[in-house]
Coordinates of C-alpha atoms in Angstrom, one line a residue:
X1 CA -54.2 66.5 -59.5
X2 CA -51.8 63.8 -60.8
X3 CA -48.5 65.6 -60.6
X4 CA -47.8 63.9 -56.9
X5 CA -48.7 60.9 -58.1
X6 CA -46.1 61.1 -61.3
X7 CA -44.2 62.3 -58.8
X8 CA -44.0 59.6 -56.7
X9 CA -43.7 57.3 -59.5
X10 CA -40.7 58.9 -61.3
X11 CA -38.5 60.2 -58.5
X12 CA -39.3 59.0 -55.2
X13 CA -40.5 61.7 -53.7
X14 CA -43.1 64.5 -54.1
X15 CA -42.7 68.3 -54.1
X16 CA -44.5 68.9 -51.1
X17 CA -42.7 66.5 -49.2
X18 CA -39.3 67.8 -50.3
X19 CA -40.4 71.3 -49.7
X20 CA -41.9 70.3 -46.2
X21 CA -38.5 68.8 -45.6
X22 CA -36.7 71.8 -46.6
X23 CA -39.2 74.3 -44.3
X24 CA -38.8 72.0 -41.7
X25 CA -34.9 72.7 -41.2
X26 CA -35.8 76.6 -41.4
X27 CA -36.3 76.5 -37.7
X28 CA -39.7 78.0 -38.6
X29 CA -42.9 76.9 -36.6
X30 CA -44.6 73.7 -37.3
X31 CA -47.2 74.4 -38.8
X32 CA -45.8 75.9 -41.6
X33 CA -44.0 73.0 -41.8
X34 CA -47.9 71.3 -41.9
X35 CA -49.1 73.6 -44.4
X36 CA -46.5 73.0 -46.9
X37 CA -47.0 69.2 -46.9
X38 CA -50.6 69.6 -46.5
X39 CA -51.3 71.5 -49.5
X40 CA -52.6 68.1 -51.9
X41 CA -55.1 66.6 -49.0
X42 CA -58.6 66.0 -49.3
X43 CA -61.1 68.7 -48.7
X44 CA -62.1 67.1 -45.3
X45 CA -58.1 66.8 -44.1
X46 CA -57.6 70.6 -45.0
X47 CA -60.6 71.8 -43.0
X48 CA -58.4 70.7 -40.0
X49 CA -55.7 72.8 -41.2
X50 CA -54.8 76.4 -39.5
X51 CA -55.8 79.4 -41.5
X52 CA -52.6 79.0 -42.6
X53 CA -52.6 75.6 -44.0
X54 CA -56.3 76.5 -45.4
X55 CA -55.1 79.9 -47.7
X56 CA -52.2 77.6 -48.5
X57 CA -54.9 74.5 -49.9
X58 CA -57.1 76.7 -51.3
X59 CA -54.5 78.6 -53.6
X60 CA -53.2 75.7 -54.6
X61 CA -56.3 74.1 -55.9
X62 CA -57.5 77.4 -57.5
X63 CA -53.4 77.7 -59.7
X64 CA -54.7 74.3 -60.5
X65 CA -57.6 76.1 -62.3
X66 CA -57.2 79.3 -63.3
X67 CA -60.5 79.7 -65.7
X68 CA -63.4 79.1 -63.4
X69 CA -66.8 77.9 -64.9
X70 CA -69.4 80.5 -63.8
X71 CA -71.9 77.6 -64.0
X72 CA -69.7 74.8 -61.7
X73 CA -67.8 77.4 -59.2
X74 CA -65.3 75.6 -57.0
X75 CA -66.6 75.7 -53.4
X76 CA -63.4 74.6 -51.6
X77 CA -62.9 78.1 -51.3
X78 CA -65.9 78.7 -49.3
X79 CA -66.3 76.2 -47.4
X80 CA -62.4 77.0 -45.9
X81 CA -62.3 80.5 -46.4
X82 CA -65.8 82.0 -46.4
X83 CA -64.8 83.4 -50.1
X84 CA -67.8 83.6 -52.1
X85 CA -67.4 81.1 -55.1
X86 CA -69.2 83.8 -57.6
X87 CA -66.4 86.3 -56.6
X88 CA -63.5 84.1 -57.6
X89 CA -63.1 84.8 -61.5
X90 CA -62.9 88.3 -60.5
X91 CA -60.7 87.8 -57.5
X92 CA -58.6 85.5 -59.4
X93 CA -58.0 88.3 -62.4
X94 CA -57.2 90.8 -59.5
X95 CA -54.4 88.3 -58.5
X96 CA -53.1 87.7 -62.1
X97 CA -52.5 91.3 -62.7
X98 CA -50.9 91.8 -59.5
X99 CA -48.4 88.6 -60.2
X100 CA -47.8 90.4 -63.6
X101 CA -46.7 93.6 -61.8
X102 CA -44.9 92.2 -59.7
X103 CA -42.8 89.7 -61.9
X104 CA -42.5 92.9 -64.3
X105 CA -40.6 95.1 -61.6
X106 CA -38.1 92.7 -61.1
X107 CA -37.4 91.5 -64.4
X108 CA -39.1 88.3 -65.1
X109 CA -41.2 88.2 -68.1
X110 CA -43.6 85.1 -69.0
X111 CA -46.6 83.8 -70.5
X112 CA -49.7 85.1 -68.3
X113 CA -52.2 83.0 -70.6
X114 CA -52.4 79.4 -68.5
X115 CA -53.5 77.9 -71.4
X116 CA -50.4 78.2 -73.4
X117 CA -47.6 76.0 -72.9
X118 CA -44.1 77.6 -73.1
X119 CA -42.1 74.7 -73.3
X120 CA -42.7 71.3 -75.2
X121 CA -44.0 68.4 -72.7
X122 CA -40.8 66.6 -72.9
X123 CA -38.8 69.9 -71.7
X124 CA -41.3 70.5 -69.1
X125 CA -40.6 67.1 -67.5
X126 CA -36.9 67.2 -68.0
X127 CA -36.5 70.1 -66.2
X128 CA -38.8 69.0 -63.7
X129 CA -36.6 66.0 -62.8
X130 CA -33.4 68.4 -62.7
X131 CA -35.5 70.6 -60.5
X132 CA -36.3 67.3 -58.0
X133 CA -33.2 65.9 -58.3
X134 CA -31.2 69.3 -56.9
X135 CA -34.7 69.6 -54.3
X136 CA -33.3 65.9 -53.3
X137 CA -30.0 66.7 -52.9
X138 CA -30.2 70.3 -51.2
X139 CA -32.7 68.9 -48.6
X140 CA -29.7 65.6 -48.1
X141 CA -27.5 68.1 -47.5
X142 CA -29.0 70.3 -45.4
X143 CA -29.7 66.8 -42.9
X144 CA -25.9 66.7 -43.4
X145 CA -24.9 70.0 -41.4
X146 CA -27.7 68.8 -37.8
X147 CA -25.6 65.2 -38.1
X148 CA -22.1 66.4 -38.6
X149 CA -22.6 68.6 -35.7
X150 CA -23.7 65.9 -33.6
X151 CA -20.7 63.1 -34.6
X152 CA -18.2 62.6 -31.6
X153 CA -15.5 62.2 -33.5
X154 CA -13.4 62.1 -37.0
X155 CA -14.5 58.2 -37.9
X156 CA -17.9 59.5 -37.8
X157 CA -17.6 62.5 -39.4
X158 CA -16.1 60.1 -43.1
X159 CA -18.9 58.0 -42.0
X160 CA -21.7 60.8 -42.4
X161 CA -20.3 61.8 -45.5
X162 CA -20.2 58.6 -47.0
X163 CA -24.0 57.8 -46.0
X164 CA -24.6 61.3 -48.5
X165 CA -22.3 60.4 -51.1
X166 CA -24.6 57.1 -50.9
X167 CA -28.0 59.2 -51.7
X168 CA -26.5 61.5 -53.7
X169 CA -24.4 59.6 -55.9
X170 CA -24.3 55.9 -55.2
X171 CA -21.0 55.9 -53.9
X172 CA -19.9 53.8 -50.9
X173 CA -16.9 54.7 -49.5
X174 CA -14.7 57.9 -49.1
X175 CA -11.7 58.8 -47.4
X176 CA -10.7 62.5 -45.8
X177 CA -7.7 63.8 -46.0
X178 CA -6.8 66.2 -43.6
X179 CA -3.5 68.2 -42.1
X180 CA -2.9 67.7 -38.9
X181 CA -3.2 70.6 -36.3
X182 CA 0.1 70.6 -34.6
X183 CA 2.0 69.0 -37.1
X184 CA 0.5 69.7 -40.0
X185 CA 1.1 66.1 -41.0
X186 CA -1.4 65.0 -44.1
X187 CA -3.1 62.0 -42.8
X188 CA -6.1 59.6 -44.0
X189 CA -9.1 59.2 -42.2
X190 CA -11.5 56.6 -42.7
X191 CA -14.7 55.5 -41.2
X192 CA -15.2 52.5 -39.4
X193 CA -17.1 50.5 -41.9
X194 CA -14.1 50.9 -44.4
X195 CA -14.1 47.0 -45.8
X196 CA -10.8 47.8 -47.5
X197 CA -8.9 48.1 -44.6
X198 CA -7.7 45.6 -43.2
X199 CA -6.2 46.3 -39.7
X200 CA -8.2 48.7 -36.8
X201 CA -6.2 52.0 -37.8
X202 CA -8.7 54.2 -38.9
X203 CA -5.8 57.1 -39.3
X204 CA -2.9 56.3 -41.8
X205 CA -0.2 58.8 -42.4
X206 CA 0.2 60.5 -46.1
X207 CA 2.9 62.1 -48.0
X208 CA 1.3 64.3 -50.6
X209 CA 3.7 64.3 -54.2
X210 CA 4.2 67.3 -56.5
X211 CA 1.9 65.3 -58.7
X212 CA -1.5 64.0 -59.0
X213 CA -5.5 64.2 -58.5
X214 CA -5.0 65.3 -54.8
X215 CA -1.8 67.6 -55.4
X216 CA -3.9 69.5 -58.2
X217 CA -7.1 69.9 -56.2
X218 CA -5.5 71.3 -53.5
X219 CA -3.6 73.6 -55.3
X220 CA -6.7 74.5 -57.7
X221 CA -9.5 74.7 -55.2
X222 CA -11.4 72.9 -57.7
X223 CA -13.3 69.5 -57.7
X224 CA -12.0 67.1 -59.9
X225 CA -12.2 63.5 -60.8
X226 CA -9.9 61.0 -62.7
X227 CA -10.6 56.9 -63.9
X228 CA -8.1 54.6 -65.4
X229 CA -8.8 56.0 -68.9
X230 CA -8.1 59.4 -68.0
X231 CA -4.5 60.7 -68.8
X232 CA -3.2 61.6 -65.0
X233 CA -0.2 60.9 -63.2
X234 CA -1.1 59.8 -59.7
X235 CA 1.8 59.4 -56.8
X236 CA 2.0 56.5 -53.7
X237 CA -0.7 58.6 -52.3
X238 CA -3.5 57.7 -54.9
X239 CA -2.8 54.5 -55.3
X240 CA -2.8 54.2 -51.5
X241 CA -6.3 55.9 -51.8
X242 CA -7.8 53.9 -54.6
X243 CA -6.9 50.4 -52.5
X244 CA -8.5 51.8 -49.4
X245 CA -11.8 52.7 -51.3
X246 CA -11.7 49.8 -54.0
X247 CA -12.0 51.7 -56.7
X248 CA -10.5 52.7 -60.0
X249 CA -11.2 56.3 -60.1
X250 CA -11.3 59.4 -57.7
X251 CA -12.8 62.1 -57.2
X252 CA -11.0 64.8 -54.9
X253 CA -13.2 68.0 -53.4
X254 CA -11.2 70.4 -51.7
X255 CA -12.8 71.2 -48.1
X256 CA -11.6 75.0 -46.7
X257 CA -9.8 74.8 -43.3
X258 CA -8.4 77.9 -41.5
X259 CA -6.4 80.5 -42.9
X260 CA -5.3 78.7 -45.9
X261 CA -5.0 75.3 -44.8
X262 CA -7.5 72.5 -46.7
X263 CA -8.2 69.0 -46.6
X264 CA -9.2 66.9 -49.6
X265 CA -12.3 64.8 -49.7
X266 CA -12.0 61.8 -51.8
X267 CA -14.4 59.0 -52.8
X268 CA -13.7 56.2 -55.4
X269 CA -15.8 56.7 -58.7
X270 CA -16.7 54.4 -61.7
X271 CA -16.9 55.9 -65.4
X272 CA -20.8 56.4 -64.5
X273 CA -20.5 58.4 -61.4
X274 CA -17.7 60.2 -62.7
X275 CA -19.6 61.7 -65.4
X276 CA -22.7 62.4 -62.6
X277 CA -19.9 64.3 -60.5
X278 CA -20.5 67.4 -63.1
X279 CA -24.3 67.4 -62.1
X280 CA -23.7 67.8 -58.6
X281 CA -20.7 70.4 -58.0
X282 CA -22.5 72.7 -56.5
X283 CA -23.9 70.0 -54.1
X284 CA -20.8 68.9 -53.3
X285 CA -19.0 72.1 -52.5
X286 CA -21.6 72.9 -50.1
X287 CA -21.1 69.1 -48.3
X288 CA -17.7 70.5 -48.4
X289 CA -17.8 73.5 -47.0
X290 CA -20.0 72.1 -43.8
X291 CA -17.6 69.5 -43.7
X292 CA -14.6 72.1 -43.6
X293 CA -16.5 74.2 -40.9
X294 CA -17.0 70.8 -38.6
X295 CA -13.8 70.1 -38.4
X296 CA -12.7 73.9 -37.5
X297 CA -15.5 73.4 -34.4
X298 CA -13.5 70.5 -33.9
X299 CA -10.4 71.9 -33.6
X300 CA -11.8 74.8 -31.4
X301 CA -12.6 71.9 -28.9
X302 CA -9.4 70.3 -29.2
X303 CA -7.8 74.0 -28.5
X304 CA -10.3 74.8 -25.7
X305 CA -9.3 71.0 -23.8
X306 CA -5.3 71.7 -24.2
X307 CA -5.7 75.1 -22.3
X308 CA -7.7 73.1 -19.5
X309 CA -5.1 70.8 -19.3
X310 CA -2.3 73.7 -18.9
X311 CA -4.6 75.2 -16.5
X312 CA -5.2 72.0 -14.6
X313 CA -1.0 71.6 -15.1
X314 CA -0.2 74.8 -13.3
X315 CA -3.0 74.1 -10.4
X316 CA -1.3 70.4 -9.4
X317 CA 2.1 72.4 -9.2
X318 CA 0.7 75.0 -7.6
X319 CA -0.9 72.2 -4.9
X320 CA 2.8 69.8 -5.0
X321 CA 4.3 73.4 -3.9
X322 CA 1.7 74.3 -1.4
X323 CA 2.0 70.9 0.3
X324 CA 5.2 70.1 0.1
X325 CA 6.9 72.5 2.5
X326 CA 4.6 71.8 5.3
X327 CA 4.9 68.6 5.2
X328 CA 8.7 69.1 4.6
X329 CA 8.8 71.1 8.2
X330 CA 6.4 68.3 9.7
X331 CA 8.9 65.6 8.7
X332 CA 11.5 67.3 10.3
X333 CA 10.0 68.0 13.8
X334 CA 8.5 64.3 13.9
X335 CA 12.7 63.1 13.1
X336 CA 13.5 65.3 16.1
X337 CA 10.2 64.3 18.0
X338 CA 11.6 60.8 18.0
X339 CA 15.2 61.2 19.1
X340 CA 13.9 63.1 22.2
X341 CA 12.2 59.7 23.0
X342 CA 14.6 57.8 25.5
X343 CA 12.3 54.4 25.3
X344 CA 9.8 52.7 23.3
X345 CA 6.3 53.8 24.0
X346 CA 2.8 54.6 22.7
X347 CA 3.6 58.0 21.8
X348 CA 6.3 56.5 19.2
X349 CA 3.6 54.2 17.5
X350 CA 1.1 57.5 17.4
X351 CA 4.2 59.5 15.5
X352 CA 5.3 56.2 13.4
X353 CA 1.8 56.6 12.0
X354 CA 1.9 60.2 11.6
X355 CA 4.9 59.7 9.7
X356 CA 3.0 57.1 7.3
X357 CA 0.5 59.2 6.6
X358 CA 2.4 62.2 5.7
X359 CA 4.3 59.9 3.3
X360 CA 1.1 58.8 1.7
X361 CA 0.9 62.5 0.8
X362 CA 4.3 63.0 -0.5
X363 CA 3.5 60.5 -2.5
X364 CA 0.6 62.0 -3.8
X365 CA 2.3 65.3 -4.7
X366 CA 5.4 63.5 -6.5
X367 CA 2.2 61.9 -8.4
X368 CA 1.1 65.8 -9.0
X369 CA 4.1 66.7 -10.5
X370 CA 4.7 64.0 -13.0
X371 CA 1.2 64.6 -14.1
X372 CA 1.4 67.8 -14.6
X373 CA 5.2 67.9 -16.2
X374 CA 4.1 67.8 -19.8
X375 CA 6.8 69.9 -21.4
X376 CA 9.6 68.5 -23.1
X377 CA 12.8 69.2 -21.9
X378 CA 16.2 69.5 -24.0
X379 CA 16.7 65.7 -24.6
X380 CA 16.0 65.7 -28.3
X381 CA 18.3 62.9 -29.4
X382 CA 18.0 59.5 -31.5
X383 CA 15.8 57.4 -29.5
X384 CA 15.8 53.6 -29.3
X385 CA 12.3 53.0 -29.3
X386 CA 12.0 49.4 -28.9
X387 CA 14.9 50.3 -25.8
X388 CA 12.4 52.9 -24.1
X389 CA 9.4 50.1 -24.0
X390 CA 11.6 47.4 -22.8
X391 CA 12.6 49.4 -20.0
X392 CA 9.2 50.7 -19.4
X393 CA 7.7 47.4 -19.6
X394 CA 10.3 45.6 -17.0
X395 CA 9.7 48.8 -14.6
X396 CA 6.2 48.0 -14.6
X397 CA 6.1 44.6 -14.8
X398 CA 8.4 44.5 -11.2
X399 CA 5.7 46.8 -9.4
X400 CA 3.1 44.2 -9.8
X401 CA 1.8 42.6 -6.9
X402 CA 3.2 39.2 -6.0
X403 CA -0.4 37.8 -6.3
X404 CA -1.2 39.5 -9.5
X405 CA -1.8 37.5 -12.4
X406 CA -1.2 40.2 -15.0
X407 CA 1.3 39.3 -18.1
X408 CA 2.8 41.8 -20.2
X409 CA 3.8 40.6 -23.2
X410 CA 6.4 42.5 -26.0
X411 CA 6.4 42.1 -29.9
X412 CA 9.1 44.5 -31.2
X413 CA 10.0 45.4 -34.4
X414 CA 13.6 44.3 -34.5
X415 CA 14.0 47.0 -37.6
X416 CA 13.0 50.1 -36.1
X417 CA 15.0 52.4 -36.8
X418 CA 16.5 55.1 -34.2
X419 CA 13.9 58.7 -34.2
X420 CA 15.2 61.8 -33.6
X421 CA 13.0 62.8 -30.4
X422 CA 12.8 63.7 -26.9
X423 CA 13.7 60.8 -24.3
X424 CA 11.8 61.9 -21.3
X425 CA 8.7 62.5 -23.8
X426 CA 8.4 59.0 -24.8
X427 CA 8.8 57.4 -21.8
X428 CA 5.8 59.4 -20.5
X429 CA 3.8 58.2 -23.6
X430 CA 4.6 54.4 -22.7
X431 CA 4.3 54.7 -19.3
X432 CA 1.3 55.9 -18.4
X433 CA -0.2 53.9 -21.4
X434 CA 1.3 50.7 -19.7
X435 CA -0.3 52.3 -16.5
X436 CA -3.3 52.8 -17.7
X437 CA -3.5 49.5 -19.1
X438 CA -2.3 47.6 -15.8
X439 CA -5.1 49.6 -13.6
X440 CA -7.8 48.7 -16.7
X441 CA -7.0 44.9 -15.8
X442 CA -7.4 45.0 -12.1
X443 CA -6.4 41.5 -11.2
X444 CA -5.9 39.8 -13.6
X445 CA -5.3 39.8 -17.7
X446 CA -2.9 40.6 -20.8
X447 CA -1.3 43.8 -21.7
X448 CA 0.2 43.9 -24.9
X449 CA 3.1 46.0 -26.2
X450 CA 3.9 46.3 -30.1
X451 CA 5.8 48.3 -32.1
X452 CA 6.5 48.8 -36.2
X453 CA 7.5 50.8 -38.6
X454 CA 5.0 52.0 -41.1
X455 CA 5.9 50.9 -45.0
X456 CA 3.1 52.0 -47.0
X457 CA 4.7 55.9 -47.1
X458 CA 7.5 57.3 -48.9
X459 CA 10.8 57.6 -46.9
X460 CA 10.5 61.0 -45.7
X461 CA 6.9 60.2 -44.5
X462 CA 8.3 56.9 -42.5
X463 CA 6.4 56.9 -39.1
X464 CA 6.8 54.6 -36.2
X465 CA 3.7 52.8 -34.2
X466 CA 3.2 52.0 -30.7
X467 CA 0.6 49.9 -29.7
X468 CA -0.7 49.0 -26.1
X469 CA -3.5 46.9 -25.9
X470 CA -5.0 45.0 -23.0
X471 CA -8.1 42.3 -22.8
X472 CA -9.5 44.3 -20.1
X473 CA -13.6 45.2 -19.4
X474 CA -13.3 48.3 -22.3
X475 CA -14.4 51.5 -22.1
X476 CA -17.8 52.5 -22.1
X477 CA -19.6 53.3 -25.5
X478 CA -20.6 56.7 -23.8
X479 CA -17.0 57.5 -22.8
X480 CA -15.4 55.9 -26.0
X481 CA -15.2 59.2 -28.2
X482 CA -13.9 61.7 -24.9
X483 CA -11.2 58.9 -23.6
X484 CA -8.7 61.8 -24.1
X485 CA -10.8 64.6 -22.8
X486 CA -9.2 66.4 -20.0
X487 CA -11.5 64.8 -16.7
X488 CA -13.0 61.8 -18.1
X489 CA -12.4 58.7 -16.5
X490 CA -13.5 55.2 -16.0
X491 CA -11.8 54.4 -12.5
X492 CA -13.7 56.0 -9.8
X493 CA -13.0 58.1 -7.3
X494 CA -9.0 59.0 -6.3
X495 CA -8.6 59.7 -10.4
X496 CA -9.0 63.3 -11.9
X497 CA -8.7 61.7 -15.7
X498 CA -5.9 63.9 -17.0
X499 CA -3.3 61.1 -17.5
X500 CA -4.5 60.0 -21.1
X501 CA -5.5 64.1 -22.0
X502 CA -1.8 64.8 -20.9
X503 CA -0.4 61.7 -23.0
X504 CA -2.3 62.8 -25.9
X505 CA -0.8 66.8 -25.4
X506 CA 2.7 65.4 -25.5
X507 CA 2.2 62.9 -28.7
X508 CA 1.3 65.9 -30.5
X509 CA 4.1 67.9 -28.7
X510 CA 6.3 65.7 -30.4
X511 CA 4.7 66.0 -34.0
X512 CA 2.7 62.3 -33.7
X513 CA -0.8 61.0 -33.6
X514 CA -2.8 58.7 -30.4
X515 CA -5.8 56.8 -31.7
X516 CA -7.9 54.6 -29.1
X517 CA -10.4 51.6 -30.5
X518 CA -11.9 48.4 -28.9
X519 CA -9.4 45.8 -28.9
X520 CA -9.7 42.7 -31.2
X521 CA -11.0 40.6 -28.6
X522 CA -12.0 42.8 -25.8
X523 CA -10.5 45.6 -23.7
X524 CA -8.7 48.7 -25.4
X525 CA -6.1 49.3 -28.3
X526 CA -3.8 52.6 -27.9
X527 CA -2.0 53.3 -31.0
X528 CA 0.8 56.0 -31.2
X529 CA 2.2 57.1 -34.2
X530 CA 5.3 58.6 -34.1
X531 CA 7.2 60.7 -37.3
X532 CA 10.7 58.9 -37.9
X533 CA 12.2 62.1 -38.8
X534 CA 11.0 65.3 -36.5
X535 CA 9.3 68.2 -38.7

């Protein structure tokens, strides 16, 4: 049989290998998975086969033959099954009038002679090609859905997606578009092999106009895709999209989110691939739709960690209460313990340490309660960003030992301009990053405290960035995508790993975004983005 062989040839890939592929993410048993792909080996190789594997080979060969020569029987038959090659013209007329029957009932009427050809030669193989190419991009897809559920995070979620855009339609790069959770905030996430931009921010805050490509797929639910030559307005937003991918056209696919939110999945086209988007619609509304029901799970996640941290919140309360009255009364009596003492003597060096000790544990409490204080209070006001980090920094900076060799340097944006925000909220944010950052450098090393204002965005979109970024060892490549999961931490024993989880709650209490990444040279980059006017 020389189909696999023209197979192979013309597309890449045979039918038993894409079918294989296709059985094989059924869940079913392997070797159903064996028989499909078996179903084209030699005689010898299918004698190894289950009887599976064997009925499978032997019907196949036999559809490859329908009229069998009484004088040259085919033996394959035999020799697998035990059928007895004299008894397969009548067995094989049996089977013909059963398939007849059968595609009868259900409505499917077609030519039973197999030595009549319905369609002209060139049809046969056109359609055959369609029918390979949507095999190809069914079984891409359905690889899709086992690695999007296995991605850590957003950046690798765009980065999945573009490695199927890639099979499917030659397309590099993409960008996803989704509302934020809390805030609802549109922003742009890319992947992390994104050549077209330029700094380590692999989220970007969007505005999203009455206008344009990604305005009109939202609203329509509908795929659609735009180039130069095509007569559509596009806003800040698709221009800031097409410089990111590098492209002069887009193509925007609506993904479904919950209730009746949606994000927008965009990828930079060429005429060309514009005009093979209408081949693959169907394709690419399933991507979309695993893609919409990833980043649900995700968000379920994201959901389940805040509760732990409110849960974890009201157990260090509970403890800061539990201890602190105790210790309270044990303070007291070891005040009064001491003024009974008329002289100097070992008993007032055993209750001088006493006393340390139950200070070390006051301290611990106090250190309870600021963790676990995560609401904001009634301070919403305008803020003086660049004031709050200042302070933060010189705090920090003076509780360094004096045989540290830490620096902390500031580079401020001098044109911030004030945010309408809560006070106590953002000096949490800076100050346990700064924290985090000194007790990441141990002895010695540079922390580095940034801010800016973002310019790309329209007015009403303007957002305000923190950075904190130290030269430090890093993080871990197996603790680099849960950095802000409620527990995980990279400093040993005496931390419980909630400060960063809690610094992450508030941002998004207070309507921003916190991204982590390596830093340029080594160590860790925090990035806090911050809307200048509160939603």
């Amino acid at each position: 049989n020389m189909l696999p062989i023209h197979e192979k040839n013309d597309l890449g890939v045979t039918h038993y290998e894409a079918s294989s592929l296709l059985v094989s993410q059924w869940n079913l048993q392997q070797s159903v998975t064996d028989a499909v792909f078996s179903h084209h080996d030699e005689l010898q190789n299918a004698q190894k086969l289950n009887t599976l594997g064997k009925i499978i080979w032997a019907a196949n060969r036999l559809s490859n033959s329908l009229i069998v020569e009484k004088d040259a029987p085919d033996l394959s038959a035999e020799q697998l099954l035990g059928i007895d090659a004299s008894s397969l013209p009548e067995l094989i007329t049996e089977i013909l009038a059963s398939v007849e029957q059968v595609t009868a009932d259900i409505g499917i009427h077609g030519n039973s002679d197999p030595l009549v050809k319905s369609l002209p030669s060139e049809q046969i193989q056109t359609n055959r090609v369609r029918l390979a190419r949507k095999v190809q991009a069914i079984s891409t897809i359905g690889g899709v859905l086992d690695n999007l559920l296995k991605a850590e995070n957003l950046t690798r979620i765009v980065r999945i997606i573009e490695e199927s855009f890639q099979i499917l339609l030659n397309i590099r790069c993409c960008l996803l578009l989704l509302p934020d959770a809390d805030s609802g905030v549109m922003r742009i996430h890319l992947s992390g092999s994104n050549e077209h931009q330029k700094n380590k921010e692999r989220s970007l805050p969007v505005t999203i106009g009455e206008t344009g490509i990604i305005s009109e797929c939202l609203k329509s639910e509908a795929i659609l895709h735009a180039t130069s030559t095509d007569k559509l307005s596009i806003d800040a937003t698709e221009i800031q999209c097409l410089h990111l991918l590098g492209s002069d056209g887009l193509v925007t696919i609506p993904i479904p989110l919950e209730k009746s939110a949606r994000g927008v999945l965009v990828a930079g086209v060429r005429e060309a691939e514009s005009k093979a988007i209408t081949e693959h619609q169907e394709t690419l509304s399933l991507l979309a739709g695993q893609v919409g029901m990833r980043i649900r799970l995700e968000r379920l996640q994201q959901q389940a960690a805040n509760e732990q941290i409110n849960a974890l919140n009201r157990i260090a309360r509970q403890i800061a209460h539990e201890i602190n009255n105790p210790l309270a009364t044990l303070q007291n009596y070891l005040v009064t313990m001491s003024m009974k003492l008329d002289q100097p003597s070992n008993l007032q060096e055993d209750l001088d340490l006493i006393g340390n000790e139950i200070q070390h544990i006051t301290k611990i409490t106090s250190q309870l309660n600021d963790l676990s204080s995560t609401q904001m209070g009634d301070d919403y006001q305008k803020v003086d960003i660049n004031q709050i980090v200042t302070s933060a920094a010189d705090f920090y900076k003076q509780s360094l030992q004096p045989e540290s060799s830490i620096t902390i340097l500031r580079e401020l944006d001098d044109n911030l301009p004030l945010i309408q925000t809560s006070t106590s909220g953002i000096r949490q944010i800076t100050g346990n990053l700064i924290k985090n950052g000194i007790e990441a450098l141990g002895d010695g090393g540079t922390l580095t405290i940034k801010t800016s204002v973002s310019t790309e965005t329209s007015e009403n979109s303007e957002h305000i960035t923190i950075i904190v970024e130290d030269n430090g060892p890093g993080t871990p490549a197996d603790l680099a995508d849960t950095i802000f999961t409620a527990g995980v931490t990279t400093k040993g024993s005496g931390h419980v790993g909630l400060g960063l989880a809690i610094t992450r709650k508030i941002v998004a209490d207070l309507g921003g975004s916190i991204s982590y990444a390596a830093g340029k040279t080594a160590g860790t980059r925090f990035a806090v983005s911050l809307p200048v006017k509160s939603k």
